[in-house]
Short mmCIF file of C-alpha atoms in Angstrom, two decimals:
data_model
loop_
_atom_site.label_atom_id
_atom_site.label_comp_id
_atom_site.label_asym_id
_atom_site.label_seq_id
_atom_site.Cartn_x
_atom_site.Cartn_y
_atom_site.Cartn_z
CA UNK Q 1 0.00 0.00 0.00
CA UNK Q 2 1.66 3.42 -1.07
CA UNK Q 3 1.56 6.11 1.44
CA UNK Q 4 -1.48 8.53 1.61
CA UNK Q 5 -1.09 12.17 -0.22
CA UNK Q 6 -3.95 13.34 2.26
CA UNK Q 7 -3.89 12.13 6.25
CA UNK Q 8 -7.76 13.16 6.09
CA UNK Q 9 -10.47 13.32 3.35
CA UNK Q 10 -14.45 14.10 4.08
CA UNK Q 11 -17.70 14.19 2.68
CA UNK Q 12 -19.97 16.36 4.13
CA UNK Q 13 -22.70 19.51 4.20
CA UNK Q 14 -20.92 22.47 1.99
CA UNK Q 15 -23.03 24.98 3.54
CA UNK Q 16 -21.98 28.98 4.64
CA UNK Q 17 -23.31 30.31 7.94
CA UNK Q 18 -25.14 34.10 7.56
CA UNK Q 19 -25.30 35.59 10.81
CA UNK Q 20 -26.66 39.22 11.70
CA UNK Q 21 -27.93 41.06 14.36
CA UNK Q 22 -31.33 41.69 14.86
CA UNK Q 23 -34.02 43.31 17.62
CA UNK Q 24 -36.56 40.81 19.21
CA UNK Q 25 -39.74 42.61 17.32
CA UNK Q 26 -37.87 41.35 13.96
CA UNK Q 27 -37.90 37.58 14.90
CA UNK Q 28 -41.60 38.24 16.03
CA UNK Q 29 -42.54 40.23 12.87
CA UNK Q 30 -40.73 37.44 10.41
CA UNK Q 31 -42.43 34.70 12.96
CA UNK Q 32 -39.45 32.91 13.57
CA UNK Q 33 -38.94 30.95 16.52
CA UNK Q 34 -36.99 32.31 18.94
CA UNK Q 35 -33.99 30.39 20.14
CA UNK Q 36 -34.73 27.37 17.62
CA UNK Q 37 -33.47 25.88 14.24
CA UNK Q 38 -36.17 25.24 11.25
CA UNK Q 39 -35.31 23.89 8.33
CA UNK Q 40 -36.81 26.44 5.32
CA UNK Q 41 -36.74 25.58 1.42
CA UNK Q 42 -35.41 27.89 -1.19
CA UNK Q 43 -38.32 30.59 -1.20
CA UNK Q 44 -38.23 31.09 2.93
CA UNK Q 45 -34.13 31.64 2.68
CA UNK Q 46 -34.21 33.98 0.20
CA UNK Q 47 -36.79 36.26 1.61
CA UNK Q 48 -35.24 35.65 5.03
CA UNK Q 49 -31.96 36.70 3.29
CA UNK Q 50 -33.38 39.88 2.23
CA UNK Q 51 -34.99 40.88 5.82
CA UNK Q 52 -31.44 40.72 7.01
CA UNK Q 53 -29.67 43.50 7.95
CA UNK Q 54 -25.83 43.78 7.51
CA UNK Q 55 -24.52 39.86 7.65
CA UNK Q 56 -21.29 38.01 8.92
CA UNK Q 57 -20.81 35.27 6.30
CA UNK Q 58 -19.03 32.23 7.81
CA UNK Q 59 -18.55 29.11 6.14
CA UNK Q 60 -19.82 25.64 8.54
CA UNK Q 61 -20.68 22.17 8.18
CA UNK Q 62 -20.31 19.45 10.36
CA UNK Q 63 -17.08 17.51 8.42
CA UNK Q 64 -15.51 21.02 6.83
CA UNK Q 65 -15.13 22.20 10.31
CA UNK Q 66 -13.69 19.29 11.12
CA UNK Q 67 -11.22 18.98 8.54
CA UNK Q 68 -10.76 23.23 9.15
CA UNK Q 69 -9.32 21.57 12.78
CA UNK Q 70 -7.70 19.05 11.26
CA UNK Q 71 -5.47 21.42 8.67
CA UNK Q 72 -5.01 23.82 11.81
CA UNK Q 73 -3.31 21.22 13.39
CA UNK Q 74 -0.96 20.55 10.35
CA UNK Q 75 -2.68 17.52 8.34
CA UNK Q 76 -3.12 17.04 4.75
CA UNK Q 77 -6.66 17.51 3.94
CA UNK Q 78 -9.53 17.48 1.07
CA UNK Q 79 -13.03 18.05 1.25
CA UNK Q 80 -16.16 17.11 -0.92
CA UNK Q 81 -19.08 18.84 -0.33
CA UNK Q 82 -21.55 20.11 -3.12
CA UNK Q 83 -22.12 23.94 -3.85
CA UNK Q 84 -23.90 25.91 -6.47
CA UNK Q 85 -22.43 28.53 -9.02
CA UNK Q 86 -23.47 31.56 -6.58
CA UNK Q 87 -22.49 33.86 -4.25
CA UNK Q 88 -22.36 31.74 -1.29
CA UNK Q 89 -20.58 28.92 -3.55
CA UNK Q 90 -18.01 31.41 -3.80
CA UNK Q 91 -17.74 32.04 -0.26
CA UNK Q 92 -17.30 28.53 0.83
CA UNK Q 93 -15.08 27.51 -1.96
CA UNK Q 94 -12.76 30.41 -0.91
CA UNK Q 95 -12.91 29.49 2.91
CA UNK Q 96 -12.10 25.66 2.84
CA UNK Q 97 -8.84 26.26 0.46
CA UNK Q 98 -8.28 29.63 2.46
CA UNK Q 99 -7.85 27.14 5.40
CA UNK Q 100 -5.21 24.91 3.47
CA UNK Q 101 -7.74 22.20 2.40
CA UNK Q 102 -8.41 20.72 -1.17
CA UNK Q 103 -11.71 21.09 -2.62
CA UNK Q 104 -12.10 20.59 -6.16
CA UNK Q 105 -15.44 18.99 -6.66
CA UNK Q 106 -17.68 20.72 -9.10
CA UNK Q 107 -20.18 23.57 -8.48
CA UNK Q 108 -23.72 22.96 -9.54
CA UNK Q 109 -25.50 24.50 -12.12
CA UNK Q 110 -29.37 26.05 -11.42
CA UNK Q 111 -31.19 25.42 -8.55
CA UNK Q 112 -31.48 24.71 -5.70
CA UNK Q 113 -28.94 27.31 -4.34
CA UNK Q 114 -25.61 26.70 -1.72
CA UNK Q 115 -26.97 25.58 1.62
CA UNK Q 116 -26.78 28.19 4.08
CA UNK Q 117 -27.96 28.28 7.32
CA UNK Q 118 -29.61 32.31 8.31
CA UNK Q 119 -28.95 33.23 12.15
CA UNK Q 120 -31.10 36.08 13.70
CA UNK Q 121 -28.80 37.08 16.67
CA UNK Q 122 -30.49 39.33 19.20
CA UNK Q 123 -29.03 41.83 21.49
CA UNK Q 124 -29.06 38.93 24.66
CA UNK Q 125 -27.31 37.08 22.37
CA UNK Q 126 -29.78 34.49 21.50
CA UNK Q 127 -29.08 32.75 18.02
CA UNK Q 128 -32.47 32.04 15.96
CA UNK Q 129 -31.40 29.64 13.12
CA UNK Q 130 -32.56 28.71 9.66
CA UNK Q 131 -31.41 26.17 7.53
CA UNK Q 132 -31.52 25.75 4.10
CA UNK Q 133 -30.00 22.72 2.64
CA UNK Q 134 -29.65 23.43 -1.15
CA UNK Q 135 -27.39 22.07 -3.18
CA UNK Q 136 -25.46 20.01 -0.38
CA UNK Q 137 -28.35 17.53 -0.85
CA UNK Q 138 -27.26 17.14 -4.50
CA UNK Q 139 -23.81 15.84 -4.07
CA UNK Q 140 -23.54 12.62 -6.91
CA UNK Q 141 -21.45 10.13 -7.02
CA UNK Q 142 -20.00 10.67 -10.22
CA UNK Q 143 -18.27 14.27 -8.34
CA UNK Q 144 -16.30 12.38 -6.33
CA UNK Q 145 -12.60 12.04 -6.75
CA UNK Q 146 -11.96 8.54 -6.09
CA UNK Q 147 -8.44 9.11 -6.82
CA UNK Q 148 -8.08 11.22 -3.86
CA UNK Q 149 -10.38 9.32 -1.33
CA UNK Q 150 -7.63 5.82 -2.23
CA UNK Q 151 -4.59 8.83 -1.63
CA UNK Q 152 -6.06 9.38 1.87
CA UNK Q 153 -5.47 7.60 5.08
CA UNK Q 154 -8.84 8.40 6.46
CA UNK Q 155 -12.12 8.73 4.89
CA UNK Q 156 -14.48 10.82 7.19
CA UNK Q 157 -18.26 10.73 6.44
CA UNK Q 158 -20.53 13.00 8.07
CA UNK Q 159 -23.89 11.61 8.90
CA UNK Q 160 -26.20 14.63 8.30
CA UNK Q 161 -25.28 13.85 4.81
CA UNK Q 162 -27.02 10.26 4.84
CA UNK Q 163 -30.72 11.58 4.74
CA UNK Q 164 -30.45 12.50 1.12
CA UNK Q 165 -30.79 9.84 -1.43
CA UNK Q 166 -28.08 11.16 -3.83
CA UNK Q 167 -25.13 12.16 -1.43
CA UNK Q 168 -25.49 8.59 0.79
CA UNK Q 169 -25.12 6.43 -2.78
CA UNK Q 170 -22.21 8.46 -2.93
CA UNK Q 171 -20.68 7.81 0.37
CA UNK Q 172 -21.42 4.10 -0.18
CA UNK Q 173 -19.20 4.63 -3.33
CA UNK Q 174 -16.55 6.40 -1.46
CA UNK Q 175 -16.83 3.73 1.29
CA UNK Q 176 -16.02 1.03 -1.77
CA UNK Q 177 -13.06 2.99 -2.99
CA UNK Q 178 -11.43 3.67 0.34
CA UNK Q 179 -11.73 -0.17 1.20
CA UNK Q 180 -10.37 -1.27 -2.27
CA UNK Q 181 -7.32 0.72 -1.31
CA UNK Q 182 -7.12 -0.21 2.08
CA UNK Q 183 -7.90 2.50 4.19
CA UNK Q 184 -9.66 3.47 7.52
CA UNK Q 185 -13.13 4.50 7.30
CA UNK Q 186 -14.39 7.20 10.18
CA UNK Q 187 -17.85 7.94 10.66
CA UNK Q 188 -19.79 10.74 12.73
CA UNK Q 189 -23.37 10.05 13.99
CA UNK Q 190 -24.09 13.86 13.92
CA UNK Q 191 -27.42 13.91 15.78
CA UNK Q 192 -29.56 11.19 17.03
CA UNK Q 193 -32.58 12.39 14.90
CA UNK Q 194 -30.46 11.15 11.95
CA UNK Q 195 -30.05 7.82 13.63
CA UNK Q 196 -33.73 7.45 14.56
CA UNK Q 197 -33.85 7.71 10.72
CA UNK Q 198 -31.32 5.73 9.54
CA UNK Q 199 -29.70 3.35 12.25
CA UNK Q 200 -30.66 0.42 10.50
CA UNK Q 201 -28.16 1.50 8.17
CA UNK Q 202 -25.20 2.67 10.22
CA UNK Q 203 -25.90 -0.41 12.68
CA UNK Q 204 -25.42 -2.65 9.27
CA UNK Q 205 -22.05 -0.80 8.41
CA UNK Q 206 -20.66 -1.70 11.85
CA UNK Q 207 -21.96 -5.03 11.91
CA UNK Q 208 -20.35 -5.34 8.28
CA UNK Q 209 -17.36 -4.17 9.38
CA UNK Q 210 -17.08 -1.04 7.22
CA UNK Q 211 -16.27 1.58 10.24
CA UNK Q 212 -13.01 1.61 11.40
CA UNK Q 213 -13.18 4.55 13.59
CA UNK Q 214 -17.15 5.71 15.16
CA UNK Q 215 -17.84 9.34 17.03
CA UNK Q 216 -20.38 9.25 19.19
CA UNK Q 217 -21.72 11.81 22.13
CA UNK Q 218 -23.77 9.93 24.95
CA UNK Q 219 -27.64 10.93 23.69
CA UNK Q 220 -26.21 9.41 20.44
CA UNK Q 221 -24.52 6.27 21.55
CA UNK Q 222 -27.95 5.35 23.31
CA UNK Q 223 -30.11 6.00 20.41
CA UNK Q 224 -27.85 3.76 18.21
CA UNK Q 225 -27.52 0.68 20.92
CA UNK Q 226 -30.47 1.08 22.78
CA UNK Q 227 -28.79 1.24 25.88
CA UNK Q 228 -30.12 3.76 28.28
CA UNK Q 229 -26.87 3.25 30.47
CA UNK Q 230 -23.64 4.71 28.87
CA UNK Q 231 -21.43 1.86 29.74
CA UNK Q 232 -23.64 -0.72 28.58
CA UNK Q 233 -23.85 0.83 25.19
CA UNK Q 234 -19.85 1.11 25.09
CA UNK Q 235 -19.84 -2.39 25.58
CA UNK Q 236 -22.35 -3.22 22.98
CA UNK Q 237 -19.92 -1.63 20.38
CA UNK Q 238 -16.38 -2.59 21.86
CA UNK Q 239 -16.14 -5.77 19.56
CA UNK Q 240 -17.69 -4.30 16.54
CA UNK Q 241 -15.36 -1.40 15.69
CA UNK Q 242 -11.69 -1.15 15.84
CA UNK Q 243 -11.99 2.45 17.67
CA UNK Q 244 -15.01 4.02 19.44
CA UNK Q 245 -14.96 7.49 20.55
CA UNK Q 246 -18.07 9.31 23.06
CA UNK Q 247 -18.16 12.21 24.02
CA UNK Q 248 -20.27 13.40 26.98
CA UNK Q 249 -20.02 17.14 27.27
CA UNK Q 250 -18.59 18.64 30.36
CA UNK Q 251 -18.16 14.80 31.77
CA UNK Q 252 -15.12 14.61 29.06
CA UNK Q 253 -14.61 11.50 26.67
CA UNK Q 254 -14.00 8.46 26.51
CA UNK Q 255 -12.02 6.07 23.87
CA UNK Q 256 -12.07 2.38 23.20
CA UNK Q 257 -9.80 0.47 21.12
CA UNK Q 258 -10.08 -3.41 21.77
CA UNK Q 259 -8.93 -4.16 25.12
CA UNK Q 260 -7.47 -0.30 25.24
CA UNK Q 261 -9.39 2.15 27.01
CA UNK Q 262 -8.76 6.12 27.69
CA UNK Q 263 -11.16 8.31 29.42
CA UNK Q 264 -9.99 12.08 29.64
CA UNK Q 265 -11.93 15.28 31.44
CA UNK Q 266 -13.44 18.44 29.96
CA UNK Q 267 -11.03 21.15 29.36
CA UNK Q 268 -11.62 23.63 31.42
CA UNK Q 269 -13.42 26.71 29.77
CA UNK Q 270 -13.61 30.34 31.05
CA UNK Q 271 -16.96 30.70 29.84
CA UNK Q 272 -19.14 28.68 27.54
CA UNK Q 273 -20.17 31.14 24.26
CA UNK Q 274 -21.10 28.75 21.55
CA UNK Q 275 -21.27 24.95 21.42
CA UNK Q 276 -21.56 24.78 18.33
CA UNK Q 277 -18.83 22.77 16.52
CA UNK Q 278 -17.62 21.33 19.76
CA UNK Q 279 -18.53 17.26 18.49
CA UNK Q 280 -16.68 18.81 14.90
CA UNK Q 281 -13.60 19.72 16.62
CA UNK Q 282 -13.41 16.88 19.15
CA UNK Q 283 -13.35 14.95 16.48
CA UNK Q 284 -10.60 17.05 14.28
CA UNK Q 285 -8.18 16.79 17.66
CA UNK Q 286 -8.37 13.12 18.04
CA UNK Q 287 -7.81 12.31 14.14
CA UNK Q 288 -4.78 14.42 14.47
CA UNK Q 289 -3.46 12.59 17.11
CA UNK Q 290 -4.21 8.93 15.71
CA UNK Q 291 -3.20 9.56 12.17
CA UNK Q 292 0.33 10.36 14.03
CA UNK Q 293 0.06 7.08 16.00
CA UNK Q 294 -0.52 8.75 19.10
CA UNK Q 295 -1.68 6.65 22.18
CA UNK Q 296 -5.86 6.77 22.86
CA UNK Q 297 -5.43 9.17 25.20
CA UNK Q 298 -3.29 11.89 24.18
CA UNK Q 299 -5.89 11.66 21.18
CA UNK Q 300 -8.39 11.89 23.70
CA UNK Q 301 -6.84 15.03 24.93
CA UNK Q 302 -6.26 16.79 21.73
CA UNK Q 303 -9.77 16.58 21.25
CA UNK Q 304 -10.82 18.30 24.56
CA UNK Q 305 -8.14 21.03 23.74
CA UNK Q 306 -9.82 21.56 20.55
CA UNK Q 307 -13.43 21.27 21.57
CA UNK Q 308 -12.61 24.33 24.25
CA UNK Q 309 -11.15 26.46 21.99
CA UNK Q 310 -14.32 26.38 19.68
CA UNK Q 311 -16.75 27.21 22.70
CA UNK Q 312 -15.25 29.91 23.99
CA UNK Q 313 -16.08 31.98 20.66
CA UNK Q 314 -19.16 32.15 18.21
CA UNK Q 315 -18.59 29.86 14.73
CA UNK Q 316 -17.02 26.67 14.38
CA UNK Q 317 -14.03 26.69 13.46
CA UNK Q 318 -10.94 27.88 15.38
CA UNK Q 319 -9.81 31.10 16.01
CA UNK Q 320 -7.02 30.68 18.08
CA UNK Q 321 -3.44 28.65 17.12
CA UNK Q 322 -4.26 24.89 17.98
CA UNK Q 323 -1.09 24.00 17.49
CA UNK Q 324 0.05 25.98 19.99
CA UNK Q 325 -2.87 25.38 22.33
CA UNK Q 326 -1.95 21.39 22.04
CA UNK Q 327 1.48 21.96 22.41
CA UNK Q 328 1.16 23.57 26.01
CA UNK Q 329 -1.46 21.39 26.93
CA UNK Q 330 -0.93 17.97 25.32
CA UNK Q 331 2.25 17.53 23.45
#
C-alpha cells in the first residue's frame, strides 16, 4: 500500500453560515422561533436573506469544520461537499482552500442554491437559526474524486449527509473505494434524529465491518444501541469497531480500542459562548493525534483542547493557534 497524499479526506454539508444582528420585534414580525433551528426551502431563505440586515458570512458544516481543525493542526486535507455557481458557492469555496484544504469537486448548475444556514442574533445574544439545505443535498457520485479518497489515510463521512438519497449512494461509493485501497473508514453520527432515521443502516455498516473509527456523544450512543446506560452501550460496540470514541459534554470522553481504554476530562473553559462545533472539533483533535500514532489518550486530549477552543467563541471553526494550544497542553 503506497503512502497517503492526504492524512484526512471528508464528505460532508458544503453549507456557509449568515449571521446578523437583529431586535426581538424582527424575529416576532418574520415569525421565527426564537432560540430554535427550522429547516426552510429555497423561497423562505431567500426572503429571510433579504430581511437581514448587515450579515457576517461564515462558512460551517459538520465535516468542513472538522477537517478546518484538522489542517489547523498541520494535516493534509480534502473536502467534498456540493455547492452551487453563486455567491455563497463562492464564499465557501474560498474558505475551505483559504484554510489549506483541497476542494475541487464541481459547483452545480441552477437550482437549488448553496446551503446556508440564516442566524437572527439578538441583542441577549440568542441565536435564531434557519437552515436551508440546497445544493449540499445534490452531491452525486460521479463528483467524487476517487483518486483522492484511495490517496487518503482516512475517509471521514458526516452523517447529516445520509438523509439524502443522492449524497449517501455516494458515500457508499466512497466507502467502496477507500476499502479497495485499504484504508480506515471514520464515521460521525451527527445527531440522534439522523439515527432514529437511519440506524438500521449505520448499525449494518458496523456489523459489516465497514467503520473503522465511530464518534459518538452519549444521547447518540444510546439512540444507536439502545442502551439507556452509557457503559452498557460502550460495551455493545467494543467488539464491533476497531476504535469508538463518546463524548459526553462537560463529563469529558472516553475512547475504546479493543482491550485499550482512555477516558480524559473536559477542558476547562472560562466561559461557555457557543457549542456549536464542539462534536466537529473533538473529532478534528483526536484524528490528528491517531493519524500520528498517538496513544488513545493523548488523542483523547487533543480533542478536549480543541473542543474548548471552539466554545469559547461564536462559529465553528478555530480562532485561536491549535497547534500551539496542544502543544502547552498535550504535546
Amino acid at each position: 500500500m503506497t503512502e497517503p497524499r492526504y492524512d484526512v479526506i471528508a464528505i460532508g454539508n458544503a453549507i456557509v453560515d449568515v449571521m446578523a444582528p437583529c431586535e426581538d420585534a424582527d424575529i416576532e414580525r418574520l415569525g421565527l422561533a426564537r432560540g430554535g433551528m427550522s429547516l426552510i426551502d429555497t423561497d423562505g431563505a431567500r426572503d429571510l436573506y433579504a430581511a437581514m440586515g448587515p450579515a457576517k458570512e461564515i462558512s460551517g458544516g459538520s465535516a468542513a469544520n472538522t477537517l478546518a481543525g484538522c489542517a489547523a493542526l498541520g494535516l493534509k486535507c480534502h473536502f467534498i461537499g456540493q455547492v452551487a455557481t453563486d455567491q455563497l458557492g463562492d464564499v465557501f469555496s474560498h474558505d475551505i482552500r483559504a484554510a489549506g484544504i483541497d476542494f475541487t469537486t464541481p459547483a452545480r448548475e441552477g437550482e437549488p442554491p448553496t446551503a446556508r444556514c440564516l442566524i437572527f442574533v439578538t441583542p441577549d445574544g440568542e441565536r435564531t437559526m434557519n437552515t436551508f439545505l440546497g445544493a449540499s443535498q445534490f452531491l452525486p457520485a460521479e463528483a467524487l474524486d476517487e483518486k483522492a479518497i484511495a490517496d487518503a489515510a482516512i475517509l471521514y463521512l458526516e452523517g447529516y449527509l445520509w438523509d439524502p438519497e443522492e449524497p449517501r449512494s455516494a458515500m457508499r461509493r466512497a466507502i467502496e473505494v477507500a476499502r479497495g485501497a485499504g484504508r480506515k473508514v471514520a464515521f460521525t453520527a451527527s445527531e440522534s434524529f439522523v439515527i432514529d432515521r437511519h440506524g438500521d443502516d449505520f448499525r449494518a455498516l458496523i456489523d459489516d465491518g465497514l467503520i473503522d473509527i465511530l464518534f459518538v456523544n452519549e444521547s447518540e450512543l444510546a439512540t444507536l444501541t439502545g442502551k439507556d446506560d452509557f457503559e452498557d452501550g460502550v460495551a455493545s460496540l467494543t467488539d464491533k469497531l476497531p476504535v469508538l470514541v463518546a463524548t459526553r459534554g462537560a463529563k469529558g470522553a472516553v475512547a475504546v480500542a479493543g482491550s485499550d481504554r482512555a477516558e480524559v476530562a473536559a477542558e476547562p473553559v472560562g466561559k461557555v459562548v457557543d457549542t456549536t462545533g464542539a462534536g466537529d472539533l473533538f473529532a478534528a483533535g483526536f484524528l490528528s493525534g491517531h493519524v500520528r500514532g498517538e496513544p488513545l489518550e493523548s488523542c483523547l486530549k487533543r480533542g478536549a483542547v480543541a473542543a474548548a477552543e471552539i466554545i469559547s467563541h461564536y462559529g465553528a471553526r478555530p480562532e485561536a493557534d491549535l497547534k500551539a494550544l496542544i502543544a502547552d497542553k498535550v504535546d
